[in-house]
Short mmCIF file of C-alpha atoms in Angstrom, two decimals:
data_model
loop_
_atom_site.label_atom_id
_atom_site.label_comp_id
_atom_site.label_asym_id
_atom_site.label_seq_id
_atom_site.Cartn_x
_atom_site.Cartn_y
_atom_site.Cartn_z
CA UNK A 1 0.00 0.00 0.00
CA UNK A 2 1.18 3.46 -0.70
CA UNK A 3 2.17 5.65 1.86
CA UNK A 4 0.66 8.79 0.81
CA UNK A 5 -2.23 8.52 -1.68
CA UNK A 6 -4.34 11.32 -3.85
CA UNK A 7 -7.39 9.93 -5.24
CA UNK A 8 -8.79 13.22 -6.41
CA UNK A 9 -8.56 14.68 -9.93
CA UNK A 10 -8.25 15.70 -12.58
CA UNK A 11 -9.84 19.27 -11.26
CA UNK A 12 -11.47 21.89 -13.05
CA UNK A 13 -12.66 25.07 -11.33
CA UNK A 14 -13.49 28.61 -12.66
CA UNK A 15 -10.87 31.89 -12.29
CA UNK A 16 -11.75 32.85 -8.81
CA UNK A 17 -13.04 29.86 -7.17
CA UNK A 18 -11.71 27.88 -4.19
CA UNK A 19 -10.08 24.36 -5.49
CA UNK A 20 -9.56 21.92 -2.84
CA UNK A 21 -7.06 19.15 -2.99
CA UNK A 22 -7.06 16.21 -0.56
CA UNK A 23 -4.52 13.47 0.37
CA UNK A 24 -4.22 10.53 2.75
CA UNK A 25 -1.33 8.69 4.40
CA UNK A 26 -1.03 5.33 5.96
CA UNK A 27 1.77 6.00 8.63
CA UNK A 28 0.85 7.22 12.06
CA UNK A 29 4.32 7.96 12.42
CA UNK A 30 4.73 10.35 9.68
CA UNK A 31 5.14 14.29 11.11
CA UNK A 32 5.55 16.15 8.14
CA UNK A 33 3.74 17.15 5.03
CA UNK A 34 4.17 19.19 2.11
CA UNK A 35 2.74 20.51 -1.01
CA UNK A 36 4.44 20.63 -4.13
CA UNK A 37 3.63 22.37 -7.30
CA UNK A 38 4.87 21.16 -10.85
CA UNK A 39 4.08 22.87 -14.09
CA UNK A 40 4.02 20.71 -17.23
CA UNK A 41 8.35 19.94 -17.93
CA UNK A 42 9.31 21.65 -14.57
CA UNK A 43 10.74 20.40 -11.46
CA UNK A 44 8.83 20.68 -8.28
CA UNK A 45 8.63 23.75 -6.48
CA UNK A 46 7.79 23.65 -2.85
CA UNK A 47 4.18 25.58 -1.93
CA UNK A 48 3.70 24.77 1.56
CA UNK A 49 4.69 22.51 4.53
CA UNK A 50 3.11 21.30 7.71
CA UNK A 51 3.78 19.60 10.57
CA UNK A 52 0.93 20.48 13.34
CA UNK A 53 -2.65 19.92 13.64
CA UNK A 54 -4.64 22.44 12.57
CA UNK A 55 -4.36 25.03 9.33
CA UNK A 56 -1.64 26.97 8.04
CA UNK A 57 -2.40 29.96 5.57
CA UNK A 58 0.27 31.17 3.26
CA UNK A 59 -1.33 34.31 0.94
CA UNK A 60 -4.01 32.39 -1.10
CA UNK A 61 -3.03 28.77 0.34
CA UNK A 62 -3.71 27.19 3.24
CA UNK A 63 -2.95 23.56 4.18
CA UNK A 64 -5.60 21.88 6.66
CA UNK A 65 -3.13 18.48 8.57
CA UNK A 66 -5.69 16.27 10.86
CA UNK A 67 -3.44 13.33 11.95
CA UNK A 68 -6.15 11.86 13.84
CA UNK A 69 -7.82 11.01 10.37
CA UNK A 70 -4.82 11.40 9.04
CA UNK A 71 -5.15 13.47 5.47
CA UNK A 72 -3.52 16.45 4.50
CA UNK A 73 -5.16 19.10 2.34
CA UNK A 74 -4.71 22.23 0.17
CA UNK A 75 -7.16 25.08 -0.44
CA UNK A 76 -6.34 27.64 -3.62
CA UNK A 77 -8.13 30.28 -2.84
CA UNK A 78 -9.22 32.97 -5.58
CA UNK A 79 -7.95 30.43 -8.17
CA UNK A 80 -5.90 32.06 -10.86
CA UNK A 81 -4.79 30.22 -14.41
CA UNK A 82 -1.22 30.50 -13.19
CA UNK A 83 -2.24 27.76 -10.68
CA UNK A 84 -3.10 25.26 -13.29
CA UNK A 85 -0.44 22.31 -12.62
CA UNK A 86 -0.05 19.40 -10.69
CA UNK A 87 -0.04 19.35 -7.17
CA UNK A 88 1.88 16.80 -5.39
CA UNK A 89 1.15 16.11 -1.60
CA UNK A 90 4.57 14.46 0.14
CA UNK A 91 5.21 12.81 3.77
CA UNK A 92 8.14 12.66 5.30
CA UNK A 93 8.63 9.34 7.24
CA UNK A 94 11.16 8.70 9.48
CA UNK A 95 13.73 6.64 7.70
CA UNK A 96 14.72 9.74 5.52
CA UNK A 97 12.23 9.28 2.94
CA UNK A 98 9.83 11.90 1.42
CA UNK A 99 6.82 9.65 -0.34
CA UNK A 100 5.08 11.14 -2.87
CA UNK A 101 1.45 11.10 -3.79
CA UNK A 102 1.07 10.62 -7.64
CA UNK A 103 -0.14 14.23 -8.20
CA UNK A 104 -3.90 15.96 -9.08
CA UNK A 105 -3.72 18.26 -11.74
CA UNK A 106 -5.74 21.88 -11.65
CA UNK A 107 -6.92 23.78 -14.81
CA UNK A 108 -8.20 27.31 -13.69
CA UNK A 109 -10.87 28.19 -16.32
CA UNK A 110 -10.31 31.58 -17.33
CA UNK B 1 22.39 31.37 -6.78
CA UNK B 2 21.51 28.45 -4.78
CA UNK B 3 20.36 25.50 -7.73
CA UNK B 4 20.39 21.96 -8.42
CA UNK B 5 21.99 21.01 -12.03
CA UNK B 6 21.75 18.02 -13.62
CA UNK B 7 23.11 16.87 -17.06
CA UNK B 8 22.31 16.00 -19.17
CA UNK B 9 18.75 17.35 -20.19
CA UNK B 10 17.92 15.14 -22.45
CA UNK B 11 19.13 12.05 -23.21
CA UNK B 12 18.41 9.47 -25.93
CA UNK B 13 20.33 6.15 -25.42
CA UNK B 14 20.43 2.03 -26.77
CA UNK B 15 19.48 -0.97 -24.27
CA UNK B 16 22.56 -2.24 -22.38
CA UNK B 17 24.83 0.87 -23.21
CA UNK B 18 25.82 2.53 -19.95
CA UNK B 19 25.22 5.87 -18.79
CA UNK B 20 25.70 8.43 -16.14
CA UNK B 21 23.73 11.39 -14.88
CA UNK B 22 25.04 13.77 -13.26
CA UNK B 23 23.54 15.66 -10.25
CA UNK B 24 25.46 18.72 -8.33
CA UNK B 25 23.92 21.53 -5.95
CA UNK B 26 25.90 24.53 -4.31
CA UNK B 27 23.22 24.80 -1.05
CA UNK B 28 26.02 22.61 0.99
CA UNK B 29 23.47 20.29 1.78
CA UNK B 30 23.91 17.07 3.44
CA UNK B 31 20.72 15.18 1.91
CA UNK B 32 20.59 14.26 -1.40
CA UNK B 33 17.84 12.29 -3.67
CA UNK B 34 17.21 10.70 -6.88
CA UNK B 35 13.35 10.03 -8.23
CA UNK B 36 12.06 8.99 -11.32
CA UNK B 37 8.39 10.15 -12.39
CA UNK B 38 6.23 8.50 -14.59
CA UNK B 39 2.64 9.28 -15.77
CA UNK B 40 0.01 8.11 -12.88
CA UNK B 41 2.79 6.92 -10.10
CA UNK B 42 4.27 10.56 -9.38
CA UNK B 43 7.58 10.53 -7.94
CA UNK B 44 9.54 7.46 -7.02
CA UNK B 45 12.36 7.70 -5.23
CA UNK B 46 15.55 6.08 -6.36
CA UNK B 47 18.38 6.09 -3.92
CA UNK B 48 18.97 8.55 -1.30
CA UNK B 49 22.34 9.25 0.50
CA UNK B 50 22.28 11.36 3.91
CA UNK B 51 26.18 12.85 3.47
CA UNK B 52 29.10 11.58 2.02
CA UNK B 53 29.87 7.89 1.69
CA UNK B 54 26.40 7.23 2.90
CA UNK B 55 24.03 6.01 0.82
CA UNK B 56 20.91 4.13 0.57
CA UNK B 57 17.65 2.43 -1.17
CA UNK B 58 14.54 3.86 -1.91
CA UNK B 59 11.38 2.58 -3.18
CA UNK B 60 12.71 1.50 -6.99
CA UNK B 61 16.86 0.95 -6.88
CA UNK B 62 16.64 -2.54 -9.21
CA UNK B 63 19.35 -1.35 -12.02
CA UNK B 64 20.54 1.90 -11.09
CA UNK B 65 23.81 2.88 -8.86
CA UNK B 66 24.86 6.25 -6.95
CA UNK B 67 27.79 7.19 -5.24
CA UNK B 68 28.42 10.01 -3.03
CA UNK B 69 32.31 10.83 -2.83
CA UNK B 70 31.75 14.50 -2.45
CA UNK B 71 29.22 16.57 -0.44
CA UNK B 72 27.83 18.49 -3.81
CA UNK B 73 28.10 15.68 -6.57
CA UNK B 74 25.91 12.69 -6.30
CA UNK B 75 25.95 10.78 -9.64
CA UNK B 76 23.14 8.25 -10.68
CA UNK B 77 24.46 5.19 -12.74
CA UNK B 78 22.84 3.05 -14.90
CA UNK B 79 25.12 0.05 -15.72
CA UNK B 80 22.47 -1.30 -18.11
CA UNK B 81 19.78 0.38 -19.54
CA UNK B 82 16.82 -0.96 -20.75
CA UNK B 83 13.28 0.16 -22.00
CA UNK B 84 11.50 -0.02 -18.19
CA UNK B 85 13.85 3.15 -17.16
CA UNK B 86 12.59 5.50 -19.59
CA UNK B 87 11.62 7.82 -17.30
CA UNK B 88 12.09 11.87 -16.25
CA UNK B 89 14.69 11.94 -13.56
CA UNK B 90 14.75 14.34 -10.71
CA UNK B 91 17.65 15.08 -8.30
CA UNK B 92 16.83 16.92 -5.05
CA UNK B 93 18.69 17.80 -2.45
CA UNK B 94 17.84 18.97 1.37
CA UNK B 95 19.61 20.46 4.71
CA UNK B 96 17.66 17.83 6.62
CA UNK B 97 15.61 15.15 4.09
CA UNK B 98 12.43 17.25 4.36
CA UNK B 99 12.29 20.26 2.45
CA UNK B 100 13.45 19.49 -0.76
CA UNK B 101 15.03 21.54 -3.57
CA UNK B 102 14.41 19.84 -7.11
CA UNK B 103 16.89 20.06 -10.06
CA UNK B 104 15.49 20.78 -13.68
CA UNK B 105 15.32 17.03 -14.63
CA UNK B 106 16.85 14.24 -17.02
CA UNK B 107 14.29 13.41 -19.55
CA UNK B 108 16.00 9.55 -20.31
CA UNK B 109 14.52 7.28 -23.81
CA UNK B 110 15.83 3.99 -23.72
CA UNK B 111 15.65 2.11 -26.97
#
C-alpha cells in the first residue's frame, strides 16, 4: 500500500473559485507534510509545509493536517490560471524518505 | 544562486549501453535524492544518500547505482539500460531530508 495517496482529480474550477485538494497517508508515524507544485516539464517547487494539527495559511493557500484522520489538504483560494499544474502532496517518514502522492492536476478556467 | 543542475537534459540512449547522470547543488546540503516520475505513479524515489559515503535504497533501486564521494556531486548510474527506465529523472537535495530543492530534470529514452 502506498504511503501517501491522492485519489482526487483531474480538477477543473473557474478563475476565482476555491479548489480543494485532498490526500491521505497510511503512517501514524509520519510528522511532516508538504505541497508541491509542478508545471508541465518543470521540477517541483515547494508551496507549503506542515507539521501540526490544525491550518496553516500562506497568501491564497492554506494547508488543513488532521493526523487523527490522518489526510492532508490544500485550499487555492481565488484560483488564478497561473495555478493550473499538478499538485503533489509528500510525507516525510522517518527513515529519511519523502513519499510522494502521484499528483492531481488543476486547470483554472479563465 | 543556490540550484540543483543536472546533465544531461535530455538524453536518448540504446538498451545495455551505460550511462551516467550527473547531479550537483551549491546549497552545501547534506541530503541528497534521486526520483524517477512517470505518468500516474508521481515521484519514485531512487536512492537517497544522507552525506558523504552514505548512501541508501529507496522505493525503486533494481538497475541503477549512486555514489556520493563528495558533499555536492551525487551521480546516478545506470550500468544497463533498458526500455522499463525510460523515465524523467529528478535530483533533489535537502539540509535535513524534508524540504526538498528539485533540479530541472533528465528526460531519459531507452531504446
Amino acid at each position: 500500500q502506498k504511503e501517501v495517496e491522492q485519489n482526487s482529480g483531474p480538477l477543473s474550477v473557474p478563475e476565482g473559485a476555491i479548489a480543494s485538494l485532498n490526500c491521505t497517508y497510511s503512517d501514524r508515524g509520519s510528522q511532516s507534510f508538504f505541497w508541491y507544485r509542478q508545471y508541465s516539464g518543470k521540477s517541483p517547487e515547494l508551496i507549503m509545509f506542515i507539521y501540526s494539527n490544525g491550518d496553516k495559511e500562506d497568501g491564497r493557500f492554506t494547508a488543513q493536517l488532521n493526523k487523527a484522520s490522518q489526510y492532508v489538504s490544500l485550499l487555492i483560494r481565488d484560483s488564478q490560471p497561473s495555478d493550473s499544474a499538478t499538485y503533489l502532496c509528500a510525507g516525510y517518514f522517518n527513515d529519511y524518505k519523502l513519499s510522494f502522492g502521484a499528483g492531481t492536476t488543476v486547470t483554472v478556467r479563465a | 544562486e543556490a540550484q540543483v543542475t543536472q546533465n544531461p537534459r535530455y538524453l536518448i540512449t540504446v538498451t545495455g549501453k551505460k550511462l551516467t547522470v550527473t547531479c550537483s547543488q551549491n546549497m552545501n546540503h547534506e541530503y541528497m535524492s534521486w526520483y524517477r516520475q512517470d505518468p500516474g505513479l508521481g515521484l519514485r524515489q531512487i536512492y537517497y544518500s544522507m552525506n558523504v559515503e552514505v548512501t541508501d535504497k529507496g522505493d525503486v533501486p533494481e538497475g541503477y547505482k549512486v555514489s556520493r564521494k563528495e558533499k555536492r556531486n551525487f551521480p546516478l548510474i545506470l550500468e544497463s539500460p533498458s526500455p522499463n527506465q525510460t523515465s524523467l529523472y529528478f535530483c533533489a537535495s535537502s539540509k535535513n531530508g524534508e524540504t526538498q530543492y528539485f533540479g530541472p530534470g533528465t528526460r531519459l529514452l531507452v531504446l
